[in-house]
Coordinates of N, CA and C in Angstrom, one line a residue:
X973 N 0.2 -1.3 0.2 CA -0.1 0.0 0.3 C 0.5 1.2 0.2
X974 N 2.3 0.8 0.4 CA 3.3 1.9 0.0 C 3.4 2.6 -1.6
X975 N 3.4 2.0 -2.0 CA 3.6 2.7 -3.4 C 1.8 2.2 -4.0
X976 N 0.8 2.6 -3.7 CA -0.4 2.0 -4.7 C -1.5 0.7 -4.7
X977 N -0.6 0.0 -4.0 CA -0.8 -1.2 -5.0 C -1.7 -1.6 -3.9
X978 N -2.3 -2.8 -4.3 CA -3.0 -3.7 -3.6 C -2.0 -5.0 -3.0
X979 N -2.2 -5.5 -1.9 CA -1.3 -6.9 -1.4 C -2.6 -8.0 -1.4
X980 N -2.9 -8.9 -2.3 CA -3.5 -10.2 -2.2 C -3.0 -11.9 -2.3
X981 N -3.2 -12.7 -2.3 CA -3.0 -14.0 -2.1 C -4.0 -15.2 -1.6
X982 N -3.3 -16.1 -2.8 CA -4.9 -16.8 -3.1 C -4.2 -18.3 -2.9
X983 N -5.2 -19.7 -1.8 CA -4.6 -20.4 -1.1 C -6.2 -21.0 -1.1
X984 N -5.5 -22.9 -0.5 CA -6.6 -23.3 -0.3 C -6.9 -23.4 1.0
X985 N -8.5 -22.9 1.8 CA -8.7 -22.8 2.8 C -8.3 -23.5 3.8
X986 N -7.7 -24.1 3.5 CA -7.0 -25.2 4.9 C -6.1 -24.4 5.3
X987 N -5.7 -23.9 4.5 CA -4.0 -23.9 4.5 C -3.7 -22.0 5.1
X988 N -5.0 -21.8 5.3 CA -4.5 -20.4 5.8 C -4.3 -20.6 7.9
X989 N -3.8 -22.1 8.6 CA -3.6 -22.2 9.3 C -1.9 -22.6 9.6
X990 N -0.9 -22.9 7.7 CA -0.2 -22.3 8.0 C 0.4 -20.6 7.7
X991 N -0.6 -20.3 6.7 CA -0.3 -18.1 7.3 C -1.4 -17.3 8.1
X992 N -1.9 -18.2 9.8 CA -2.1 -17.4 10.0 C -1.4 -16.6 11.3
X993 N 0.2 -16.4 11.0 CA 0.4 -14.9 11.5 C 0.8 -14.1 11.2
X994 N 0.4 -14.1 9.9 CA 0.5 -13.0 8.9 C -1.4 -12.1 9.1
X995 N -1.6 -13.8 8.8 CA -3.7 -13.0 8.7 C -3.4 -11.7 9.9
X996 N -2.8 -12.3 11.0 CA -3.1 -11.5 12.1 C -2.2 -10.4 12.3
X997 N -1.4 -10.9 12.0 CA -0.7 -8.9 12.0 C -1.1 -7.9 11.0
X998 N -1.4 -8.7 10.0 CA -2.4 -7.8 9.4 C -3.6 -6.9 9.8
X999 N -4.5 -7.9 10.2 CA -4.7 -7.0 11.5 C -5.0 -6.3 12.3
X1000 N -3.3 -6.6 12.9 CA -3.4 -5.2 14.1 C -3.1 -4.3 13.2
X1001 N -2.0 -4.4 12.1 CA -1.7 -3.4 11.4 C -2.9 -2.4 10.5
X1002 N -3.7 -3.1 10.8 CA -4.7 -2.0 9.8 C -4.5 -2.8 8.4
X1003 N -4.0 -3.4 8.3 CA -3.3 -3.9 6.6 C -4.0 -4.3 6.2
X1004 N -5.2 -2.8 4.6 CA -6.1 -3.7 3.8 C -6.3 -5.1 2.3
X1005 N -5.3 -6.1 3.3 CA -4.7 -6.6 1.9 C -5.7 -8.2 1.7
X1006 N -6.7 -8.1 0.5 CA -7.1 -9.1 0.7 C -6.8 -10.7 0.3
X1007 N -7.3 -11.1 1.6 CA -6.9 -13.4 1.0 C -8.3 -14.3 0.2
X1008 N -7.8 -14.8 -1.0 CA -8.9 -15.4 -1.5 C -8.3 -16.9 -1.0
X1009 N -9.6 -17.3 -0.6 CA -9.2 -18.9 0.0 C -10.3 -19.9 -1.2
X1010 N -10.3 -20.9 -1.4 CA -10.4 -22.4 -2.3 C -10.8 -23.3 -2.0
X1011 N -11.2 -24.7 -2.1 CA -12.1 -25.1 -1.2 C -12.0 -25.4 -0.2
X1012 N -14.1 -24.6 -0.1 CA -14.0 -23.7 1.6 C -14.3 -25.1 2.1
X1013 N -14.3 -26.1 2.1 CA -15.4 -27.6 2.9 C -15.3 -28.5 2.9
X1014 N -15.6 -29.4 2.6 CA -16.2 -31.2 2.1 C -16.1 -30.9 1.2
X1015 N -17.2 -29.4 0.4 CA -17.2 -29.8 -0.9 C -16.4 -29.9 -1.8
X1016 N -15.0 -30.4 -1.2 CA -13.5 -31.0 -2.1 C -14.1 -31.5 -3.1
X1017 N -14.0 -32.5 -1.6 CA -14.2 -34.3 -2.3 C -13.8 -34.8 -2.1
X1018 N -12.5 -35.4 -3.2 CA -11.6 -36.2 -3.4 C -10.3 -37.0 -1.9
X1019 N -9.7 -35.5 -2.2 CA -8.2 -34.6 -1.5 C -8.4 -35.5 -0.2
X1020 N -9.4 -35.5 0.4 CA -10.0 -36.1 1.4 C -9.4 -34.7 2.6
X1021 N -9.6 -35.3 3.9 CA -10.0 -34.0 5.0 C -8.4 -33.8 5.6
X1022 N -7.2 -34.5 5.4 CA -6.2 -33.2 5.6 C -6.6 -32.1 4.6
X1023 N -8.1 -31.8 3.8 CA -7.3 -30.6 2.8 C -8.9 -29.5 3.1
X1024 N -9.5 -30.1 3.8 CA -10.6 -30.3 4.2 C -11.6 -28.9 5.3
X1025 N -11.8 -27.9 5.5 CA -12.0 -27.1 6.0 C -12.7 -27.2 7.2
X1026 N -12.1 -27.5 8.6 CA -13.8 -27.7 9.6 C -13.7 -26.5 10.7
X1027 N -11.7 -26.2 11.7 CA -12.2 -25.3 12.6 C -11.9 -23.4 12.1
X1028 N -11.6 -23.8 10.3 CA -11.1 -22.4 9.8 C -11.9 -21.5 9.9
X1029 N -13.2 -21.0 10.1 CA -13.8 -19.9 9.9 C -14.1 -19.9 10.9
X1030 N -14.5 -20.1 12.1 CA -14.6 -19.9 13.0 C -13.0 -19.0 14.3
X1031 N -11.4 -19.9 13.4 CA -11.0 -19.3 13.6 C -11.0 -17.7 13.2
X1032 N -10.8 -17.8 12.1 CA -10.8 -16.7 11.7 C -11.8 -15.8 11.6
X1033 N -13.3 -15.3 12.4 CA -14.1 -14.6 12.4 C -14.1 -14.3 14.0
X1034 N -12.7 -15.2 14.6 CA -11.7 -14.9 16.3 C -11.1 -13.8 15.5
X1035 N -10.5 -13.2 14.9 CA -10.1 -13.0 14.9 C -10.0 -11.2 14.8
X1036 N -9.7 -10.6 15.3 CA -10.1 -8.6 15.6 C -9.9 -8.8 13.6
X1037 N -10.9 -7.5 13.6 CA -10.1 -6.3 12.4 C -10.5 -7.8 11.0
X1038 N -10.4 -8.3 10.8 CA -11.2 -9.3 9.8 C -12.3 -9.3 9.3
X1039 N -12.6 -9.6 8.5 CA -13.8 -8.7 7.7 C -13.7 -10.6 6.3
X1040 N -14.4 -11.3 7.2 CA -14.5 -12.7 7.1 C -16.1 -13.2 5.7
X1041 N -16.0 -13.2 4.4 CA -17.3 -12.7 4.1 C -16.9 -14.3 2.5
X1042 N -18.4 -15.6 2.8 CA -18.0 -16.6 2.1 C -19.4 -16.4 1.1
X1043 N -18.9 -16.0 0.1 CA -20.7 -15.7 -0.8 C -21.2 -16.8 -1.4
X1044 N -22.7 -17.2 -1.9 CA -23.5 -18.1 -1.9 C -23.4 -18.0 -3.7
X1045 N -22.9 -16.7 -3.7 CA -22.9 -17.6 -5.9 C -22.3 -16.2 -5.7
X1046 N -22.2 -16.2 -7.3 CA -20.9 -15.3 -8.9 C -22.0 -14.2 -8.0
X1047 N -24.0 -13.7 -7.9 CA -24.0 -12.5 -7.6 C -23.1 -11.9 -6.0
X1048 N -23.2 -12.8 -5.5 CA -22.5 -12.7 -3.9 C -20.9 -12.5 -3.8
X1049 N -20.5 -13.4 -4.9 CA -19.0 -12.5 -4.7 C -18.9 -11.8 -5.9
X1050 N -18.7 -10.9 -6.1 CA -19.1 -9.8 -7.5 C -18.6 -8.9 -6.9
X1051 N -19.8 -8.6 -5.2 CA -19.9 -8.2 -4.4 C -19.3 -8.0 -3.3
X1052 N -18.3 -9.4 -3.6 CA -18.1 -9.2 -2.0 C -16.2 -8.7 -3.0
X1053 N -16.5 -9.5 -3.7 CA -14.7 -8.7 -4.4 C -15.0 -6.8 -4.2
X1054 N -15.8 -6.0 -4.7 CA -16.2 -4.4 -4.4 C -16.3 -4.8 -3.2
X1055 N -16.4 -4.7 -1.9 CA -15.9 -4.0 -0.6 C -15.0 -4.7 -0.5
X1056 N -14.1 -5.9 -0.8 CA -12.8 -6.5 0.0 C -12.1 -5.3 -0.6
X1057 N -12.3 -4.3 -2.0 CA -12.0 -3.3 -2.4 C -11.9 -1.4 -1.7
X1058 N -12.7 -1.9 -1.9 CA -13.0 -0.9 -0.7 C -12.5 -1.4 1.0
X1059 N -11.8 -1.6 1.0 CA -11.5 -1.8 2.6 C -10.5 -0.8 2.0
X1060 N -10.1 -0.4 3.7 CA -8.6 -0.1 3.7 C -8.5 0.3 4.9
X1061 N -8.0 0.1 5.4 CA -7.9 -0.6 7.5 C -8.0 -1.8 8.4
X1062 N -7.8 -3.0 7.3 CA -8.1 -4.0 7.2 C -8.2 -5.3 6.5
X1063 N -7.2 -6.5 7.0 CA -7.9 -7.1 5.7 C -9.2 -7.8 6.0
X1064 N -9.2 -8.4 4.3 CA -11.0 -8.9 4.1 C -10.0 -10.5 3.7
X1065 N -10.8 -11.7 4.3 CA -11.2 -13.2 3.8 C -12.5 -13.2 3.0
X1066 N -12.3 -13.2 1.8 CA -12.8 -14.4 0.1 C -13.0 -15.9 0.6
X1067 N -14.5 -16.2 1.0 CA -13.6 -18.2 1.0 C -15.5 -18.3 0.6
X1068 N -14.4 -19.0 -0.3 CA -14.8 -19.6 -1.8 C -15.3 -21.4 -1.9
X1069 N -16.3 -22.2 -2.4 CA -15.8 -22.9 -3.0 C -15.3 -23.5 -4.0
X1070 N -15.1 -25.1 -3.5 CA -14.7 -25.2 -5.1 C -15.4 -26.2 -6.5
X1071 N -17.2 -26.5 -5.9 CA -17.8 -27.4 -6.1 C -18.7 -26.6 -7.0
X1072 N -19.3 -26.9 -7.8 CA -20.2 -25.8 -8.7 C -21.2 -25.3 -7.4
X1073 N -21.9 -24.1 -7.9 CA -23.1 -24.2 -7.0 C -23.9 -23.2 -7.7
X1074 N -25.3 -23.6 -8.5 CA -26.6 -22.8 -8.5 C -26.4 -21.1 -8.2
X1075 N -26.7 -20.6 -9.3 CA -27.2 -19.2 -9.3 C -28.1 -18.0 -8.6
X1076 N -27.7 -17.4 -8.2 CA -29.3 -17.3 -7.8 C -30.4 -16.1 -8.0
X1077 N -31.5 -15.5 -8.1 CA -32.3 -14.4 -8.7 C -31.1 -13.5 -8.6
X1078 N -30.2 -12.8 -9.7 CA -29.8 -11.3 -9.3 C -31.2 -10.1 -8.1
X1079 N -31.4 -10.5 -9.3 CA -33.2 -9.5 -8.4 C -33.2 -10.1 -7.1
X1080 N -33.0 -11.1 -6.3 CA -33.1 -11.2 -4.8 C -32.1 -10.9 -4.0
X1081 N -30.2 -10.7 -4.3 CA -29.7 -10.1 -4.1 C -29.7 -9.0 -3.3
X1082 N -29.4 -7.6 -3.2 CA -29.1 -6.3 -3.1 C -28.2 -5.8 -3.4
X1083 N -27.9 -5.1 -3.3 CA -25.9 -4.5 -4.3 C -25.7 -4.5 -2.2
X1084 N -26.1 -3.9 -1.1 CA -25.4 -4.2 -0.1 C -25.3 -5.3 0.9
X1085 N -25.8 -6.3 -0.5 CA -26.2 -7.6 0.6 C -24.3 -7.8 1.6
X1086 N -23.6 -8.3 1.5 CA -21.9 -8.4 1.4 C -21.9 -6.7 2.9
X1087 N -22.4 -5.7 2.3 CA -21.9 -4.4 3.4 C -22.6 -4.5 4.4
X1088 N -24.1 -5.3 4.8 CA -25.1 -5.4 5.4 C -24.6 -6.5 6.2
X1089 N -23.5 -7.0 5.3 CA -23.9 -8.9 5.6 C -24.9 -9.8 6.6
X1090 N -25.7 -9.5 5.9 CA -26.8 -10.2 5.5 C -28.5 -9.5 5.8
X1091 N -29.0 -11.0 4.5 CA -30.8 -9.8 4.0 C -30.9 -11.4 3.7
X1092 N -33.0 -11.0 3.4 CA -33.5 -11.5 3.2 C -33.8 -12.5 1.7
X1093 N -32.8 -13.7 1.6 CA -33.0 -14.3 0.2 C -34.1 -14.4 -0.4
X1094 N -35.0 -15.2 0.4 CA -36.6 -15.6 0.2 C -37.6 -16.2 0.9
X1095 N -38.6 -15.1 1.4 CA -39.3 -14.8 2.7 C -40.5 -15.5 2.5
X1096 N -41.0 -16.2 2.9 CA -42.2 -16.8 3.8 C -43.4 -16.5 2.7
X1097 N -43.7 -17.5 1.3 CA -44.7 -16.8 1.0 C -46.3 -15.9 1.3
X1098 N -46.4 -16.6 2.8 CA -47.8 -16.4 3.6 C -46.9 -15.6 5.1
X1099 N -47.5 -14.1 5.2 CA -47.4 -13.5 6.5 C -45.3 -14.1 7.9
X1100 N -46.0 -14.4 8.5 CA -44.3 -13.9 9.9 C -43.9 -15.7 9.1
X1101 N -43.0 -15.6 9.1 CA -41.9 -16.9 9.4 C -42.3 -18.2 10.5
X1102 N -42.5 -19.0 10.3 CA -42.8 -20.0 10.7 C -41.2 -20.3 11.6
X1103 N -40.3 -20.5 10.2 CA -39.0 -21.1 10.3 C -38.2 -20.4 10.1
X1104 N -36.5 -20.4 10.5 CA -35.5 -19.0 9.6 C -34.8 -20.2 9.3
X1105 N -33.8 -20.2 8.0 CA -33.4 -20.6 7.5 C -31.7 -19.8 7.6
X1106 N -30.8 -19.7 8.0 CA -30.1 -18.7 8.0 C -28.8 -19.6 6.9
X1107 N -28.6 -19.5 5.6 CA -26.8 -20.3 5.3 C -25.5 -19.1 5.1
X1108 N -24.5 -19.5 4.6 CA -23.3 -18.9 3.8 C -22.9 -20.4 3.1
X1109 N -21.9 -19.0 1.5 CA -21.7 -20.3 1.0 C -22.8 -20.8 0.1
X1110 N -21.7 -22.1 -0.3 CA -22.6 -23.2 -0.3 C -24.0 -23.1 -0.3
X1111 N -24.2 -24.0 1.1 CA -25.2 -24.0 1.6 C -26.8 -23.3 1.6
X1112 N -26.6 -22.2 1.0 CA -27.6 -21.3 1.0 C -28.7 -21.8 -0.1
X1113 N -28.3 -22.7 -1.9 CA -28.5 -23.0 -2.3 C -29.5 -24.5 -2.0
X1114 N -28.7 -24.7 -0.5 CA -29.1 -25.8 -0.5 C -30.1 -25.5 1.0
X1115 N -30.7 -23.9 1.5 CA -31.6 -24.0 2.6 C -32.8 -23.8 2.0
X1116 N -32.1 -23.3 0.2 CA -33.5 -22.9 -0.7 C -34.3 -24.0 -1.0
X1117 N -33.7 -24.9 -1.4 CA -34.3 -26.6 -1.5 C -35.0 -27.0 -0.4
X1118 N -34.3 -26.3 0.9 CA -35.4 -27.2 2.0 C -36.6 -25.9 2.1
X1119 N -36.1 -24.7 2.4 CA -37.4 -23.8 2.6 C -38.6 -24.2 1.0
X1120 N -38.4 -24.9 0.4 CA -39.0 -25.2 -1.2 C -39.7 -26.3 0.0
X1121 N -40.0 -27.4 -0.1 CA -40.0 -28.1 0.9 C -40.8 -28.0 2.5
X1122 N -40.3 -27.3 2.1 CA -41.1 -26.5 3.4 C -42.7 -25.9 3.5
X1123 N -42.5 -24.7 2.5 CA -43.2 -24.6 2.1 C -44.4 -25.6 1.7
X1124 N -44.3 -26.9 0.5 CA -45.3 -27.7 0.5 C -45.8 -27.7 1.3
X1125 N -44.6 -28.9 1.9 CA -45.8 -29.1 3.3 C -46.6 -28.1 4.5
X1126 N -46.6 -26.7 3.8 CA -47.3 -25.5 4.7 C -46.0 -25.3 5.3
X1127 N -45.4 -25.0 5.7 CA -44.4 -24.7 7.1 C -43.4 -23.5 6.2
X1128 N -44.2 -22.5 7.0 CA -44.4 -20.5 6.2 C -41.7 -20.9 7.4
X1129 N -41.6 -20.4 5.7 CA -39.9 -20.9 5.8 C -39.3 -19.0 4.5
X1130 N -38.6 -18.9 5.4 CA -37.9 -17.4 5.1 C -36.3 -18.3 5.2
X1131 N -35.8 -17.5 3.9 CA -34.8 -18.1 3.6 C -33.6 -16.8 4.0
X1132 N -32.1 -16.7 5.3 CA -31.7 -16.0 4.8 C -29.9 -15.8 5.4
X1133 N -29.1 -15.3 4.1 CA -27.6 -15.4 3.5 C -27.5 -14.5 4.2
X1134 N -26.4 -14.5 5.4 CA -25.4 -14.5 5.6 C -23.6 -14.5 5.3
X1135 N -23.2 -14.1 4.1 CA -21.9 -14.1 3.9 C -20.9 -13.0 5.1
X1136 N -21.4 -12.6 5.4 CA -20.4 -11.9 6.4 C -21.0 -11.2 8.0
X1137 N -20.9 -11.9 9.2 CA -20.8 -11.9 10.6 C -19.7 -10.4 11.1
X1138 N -18.7 -9.7 10.7 CA -18.6 -8.5 11.1 C -19.5 -7.9 10.1
X1139 N -20.1 -7.8 9.7 CA -20.9 -6.8 8.4 C -21.7 -6.5 9.3
X1140 N -22.2 -7.9 9.5 CA -23.9 -7.8 10.5 C -24.2 -7.7 12.0
X1141 N -23.0 -7.8 12.6 CA -23.0 -6.7 14.1 C -22.5 -5.6 13.5
X1142 N -22.6 -5.1 12.6 CA -22.0 -3.8 12.5 C -23.2 -3.2 12.4
X1143 N -24.1 -4.0 11.8 CA -25.3 -3.1 10.6 C -26.2 -2.9 12.4
X1144 N -25.8 -3.5 13.3 CA -26.4 -2.2 14.9 C -28.8 -3.8 14.4
X1145 N -28.9 -3.6 15.3 CA -29.5 -4.3 16.0 C -31.2 -4.5 15.6
X1146 N -31.4 -2.8 14.9 CA -32.8 -2.8 13.8 C -32.4 -3.8 12.8
X1147 N -31.7 -3.5 12.6 CA -31.3 -3.8 11.5 C -31.8 -5.6 11.0
X1148 N -30.5 -6.3 12.4 CA -30.5 -7.6 13.0 C -32.1 -7.6 13.2
X1149 N -32.5 -7.8 13.9 CA -34.2 -8.2 13.8 C -35.1 -7.5 12.5
X1150 N -34.8 -7.0 11.8 CA -35.2 -6.8 11.2 C -35.1 -8.2 9.7
X1151 N -33.9 -8.4 9.7 CA -33.5 -10.1 9.5 C -33.6 -11.4 10.1
X1152 N -33.8 -11.2 11.8 CA -33.9 -12.5 12.0 C -35.0 -11.5 13.2
X1153 N -36.6 -12.0 13.1 CA -37.3 -10.9 14.0 C -36.8 -12.8 15.3
X1154 N -36.5 -11.2 16.6 CA -36.7 -12.5 18.0 C -38.2 -12.4 17.6
X1155 N -39.1 -12.3 17.3 CA -40.8 -13.6 17.9 C -40.6 -15.2 17.0
X1156 N -39.9 -15.1 16.5 CA -39.6 -16.3 15.2 C -38.0 -16.9 16.0
X1157 N -38.3 -18.3 16.6 CA -37.1 -18.6 17.1 C -36.6 -19.9 16.8
X1158 N -37.6 -20.2 15.9 CA -37.4 -21.5 14.9 C -36.3 -21.9 14.0
X1159 N -35.2 -21.6 14.4 CA -34.2 -21.3 14.0 C -33.3 -22.2 12.8
X1160 N -32.3 -22.1 11.9 CA -31.8 -23.3 11.8 C -29.8 -22.8 11.3
X1161 N -28.9 -22.7 11.4 CA -28.1 -22.2 10.4 C -27.7 -23.1 9.8
X1162 N -27.2 -23.5 8.1 CA -26.8 -24.2 8.0 C -25.3 -23.7 7.3
X1163 N -23.8 -24.1 7.2 CA -22.8 -23.8 7.1 C -21.4 -25.6 6.8
X1164 N -20.9 -25.5 6.4 CA -20.1 -27.2 6.3 C -19.0 -26.0 6.8
X1165 N -18.9 -25.7 8.0 CA -17.6 -26.1 8.6 C -18.5 -26.0 10.4
X1166 N -17.4 -25.7 10.8 CA -17.6 -25.8 12.3 C -18.7 -25.6 13.6
X1167 N -19.7 -26.0 14.7 CA -21.0 -24.6 14.3 C -20.4 -23.7 15.5
X1168 N -19.4 -23.6 15.9 CA -18.5 -22.5 17.0 C -19.5 -21.0 16.6
X1169 N -19.9 -21.0 17.6 CA -19.7 -19.1 16.9 C -21.9 -18.6 16.7
X1170 N -22.5 -20.4 16.3 CA -23.3 -19.7 15.3 C -24.4 -19.9 16.7
X1171 N -24.7 -20.3 17.7 CA -25.7 -19.6 18.6 C -26.4 -18.1 18.9
X1172 N -25.7 -17.5 18.7 CA -25.6 -16.2 18.1 C -26.1 -15.4 17.3
X1173 N -27.1 -16.7 15.8 CA -27.5 -16.0 15.2 C -28.7 -17.2 15.4
X1174 N -29.0 -18.8 15.6 CA -30.0 -18.9 16.0 C -30.9 -19.3 17.5
X1175 N -29.5 -18.8 18.7 CA -30.2 -18.2 19.5 C -30.7 -19.9 20.1
X1176 N -31.3 -19.5 21.6 CA -31.0 -21.5 22.7 C -31.8 -22.2 22.2
X1177 N -32.9 -21.9 20.8 CA -34.4 -22.9 20.3 C -33.5 -23.3 19.8
X1178 N -32.1 -22.4 18.4 CA -32.4 -23.2 17.4 C -31.9 -24.0 17.5
X1179 N -30.9 -24.4 16.2 CA -30.4 -26.0 16.0 C -29.2 -25.4 14.9
X1180 N -27.7 -26.4 14.1 CA -27.0 -25.7 13.9 C -26.8 -27.2 13.1
X1181 N -26.7 -27.1 11.4 CA -26.4 -28.1 10.7 C -25.0 -27.9 10.5
X1182 N -23.9 -28.4 11.0 CA -22.6 -28.2 10.5 C -21.1 -29.4 10.6
X1183 N -20.7 -29.1 11.1 CA -19.4 -30.0 10.6 C -18.9 -30.3 13.1
X1184 N -19.2 -31.7 13.0 CA -18.6 -31.9 14.1 C -17.7 -32.8 14.1
X1185 N -17.4 -33.2 13.4 CA -15.7 -34.0 13.8 C -15.1 -33.6 11.7
X1186 N -13.9 -34.6 11.4 CA -13.5 -34.0 10.1 C -14.0 -34.5 9.1
X1187 N -14.1 -34.5 7.9 CA -14.4 -35.0 6.9 C -13.7 -36.6 6.0
X1188 N -14.2 -36.7 5.4 CA -13.5 -37.9 4.1 C -13.4 -37.6 3.1
X1189 N -13.1 -39.0 2.5 CA -12.6 -38.8 1.1 C -14.1 -39.0 0.4
X1190 N -14.0 -38.5 -0.9 CA -15.2 -39.3 -1.6 C -15.6 -38.3 -2.6
X1191 N -17.2 -37.8 -3.4 CA -17.0 -37.3 -4.6 C -18.4 -36.1 -3.1
X1192 N -18.2 -35.3 -4.0 CA -18.6 -34.2 -3.0 C -19.8 -35.0 -2.7
X1193 N -20.9 -34.5 -3.6 CA -22.4 -34.6 -3.6 C -22.4 -36.0 -2.5
X1194 N -21.9 -36.9 -2.5 CA -21.7 -37.8 -1.4 C -21.6 -37.3 -0.2
X1195 N -20.8 -36.7 0.0 CA -20.2 -35.9 1.6 C -21.9 -35.1 2.0
X1196 N -21.9 -34.2 1.0 CA -22.9 -33.6 0.6 C -23.9 -33.9 2.2
X1197 N -23.9 -35.1 1.0 CA -25.0 -36.4 1.5 C -25.3 -37.0 2.9
X1198 N -24.6 -37.4 2.7 CA -23.0 -37.9 4.6 C -24.0 -37.5 5.5
X1199 N -22.7 -35.8 5.6 CA -22.2 -35.0 6.5 C -24.5 -33.9 6.9
X1200 N -24.5 -34.1 6.0 CA -26.4 -34.1 6.2 C -26.5 -32.4 5.4
X1201 N -25.8 -31.7 4.7 CA -26.4 -30.7 4.0 C -26.2 -31.1 2.8
X1202 N -27.6 -31.8 2.8 CA -29.1 -32.0 1.2 C -29.8 -31.1 2.4
X1203 N -31.1 -30.3 1.0 CA -31.5 -30.1 1.3 C -32.9 -31.3 2.1
X1204 N -33.2 -31.9 1.7 CA -33.9 -32.6 2.6 C -34.2 -33.0 3.8
X1205 N -32.5 -33.5 4.4 CA -31.6 -33.1 5.5 C -32.1 -32.6 6.1
X1206 N -32.1 -31.2 5.8 CA -32.0 -29.3 6.6 C -33.6 -29.6 6.7
X1207 N -34.5 -30.1 5.5 CA -35.8 -29.1 5.9 C -36.8 -30.2 6.8
X1208 N -35.8 -31.9 7.9 CA -36.6 -32.5 8.8 C -35.8 -31.9 10.1
X1209 N -34.9 -31.3 10.1 CA -34.2 -30.8 10.5 C -35.5 -29.6 11.5
X1210 N -35.0 -28.4 10.0 CA -36.1 -27.4 10.3 C -37.6 -27.6 10.5
X1211 N -37.9 -28.2 10.1 CA -39.6 -29.0 11.2 C -39.3 -30.2 12.7
X1212 N -38.3 -30.6 13.3 CA -38.3 -30.6 14.0 C -38.2 -29.6 15.1
X1213 N -37.2 -28.5 14.8 CA -37.2 -27.6 15.5 C -38.6 -26.2 15.9
X1214 N -38.6 -25.9 14.7 CA -40.8 -25.7 14.5 C -41.3 -26.7 15.4
X1215 N -41.3 -27.2 15.3 CA -42.0 -28.2 16.5 C -42.0 -28.2 17.9
X1216 N -40.7 -27.8 17.8 CA -40.6 -28.2 19.5 C -40.9 -26.8 19.6
X1217 N -40.5 -25.9 18.9 CA -40.4 -23.9 19.1 C -42.2 -24.2 19.7
X1218 N -42.7 -25.0 19.0 CA -44.4 -24.4 19.0 C -45.4 -24.8 20.3
X1219 N -43.7 -26.4 20.1 CA -45.0 -27.0 22.1 C -44.3 -26.6 23.1
X1220 N -43.6 -25.7 23.1 CA -43.6 -25.0 24.4 C -43.7 -24.0 23.9
X1221 N -43.6 -23.1 23.1 CA -44.8 -22.5 23.1 C -46.6 -21.9 24.1
X1222 N -46.9 -23.3 23.8 CA -47.9 -23.8 23.9 C -47.9 -24.2 25.4
X1223 N -47.4 -24.7 25.4 CA -46.6 -25.4 27.5 C -47.1 -23.5 27.7

């Protein structure tokens, strides 16, 4: 930055562990370095658990002054890059998948999607939602698929894409409660990584679909199904949470 040049680097996300010192130092010094991390989950497939990140998202999110962005598709990725270039006082980490991801409806992705950290991608078709699905990265599409199944069964479902926790925290309580109304206690987060920290967003009555151990080697589609990242399994989890919350409210 001394000479007007932006520093950036790219590697597999799992290997951020080898460069944690430099990421932390850039954050401490307020340097706007851009880190592009790819192959962000078990979705990378056959390379196996030595290359599949689990705890890395939680580690980066816990590092002060690092904006961690995990975009859901090409639309969010373009906005994430624009956001990263706008940063002047700290690093930004873009966490990207390896596997193919469905492209979201561009009209459903606001221009401030990354700047505000989270937004309602797909709302309940009728009235207030019974359950909210919160996803990041590739799992946002999984949430959309689960929502379609839940709505078909009569369960009003909102899908929230949350590309950047840090920005959503900065957005303030009023906006947070617009996206995640306190009255909707049935919430499920879906992210192919460790679940540490998600209780902040799902609340005491919610649940987190995530990794509880290391991954495995195999085709990405089979791994995602095995570890619970399918629309069907997410929908089942959401139904259980909604029923439990509804039962607790009635009693």
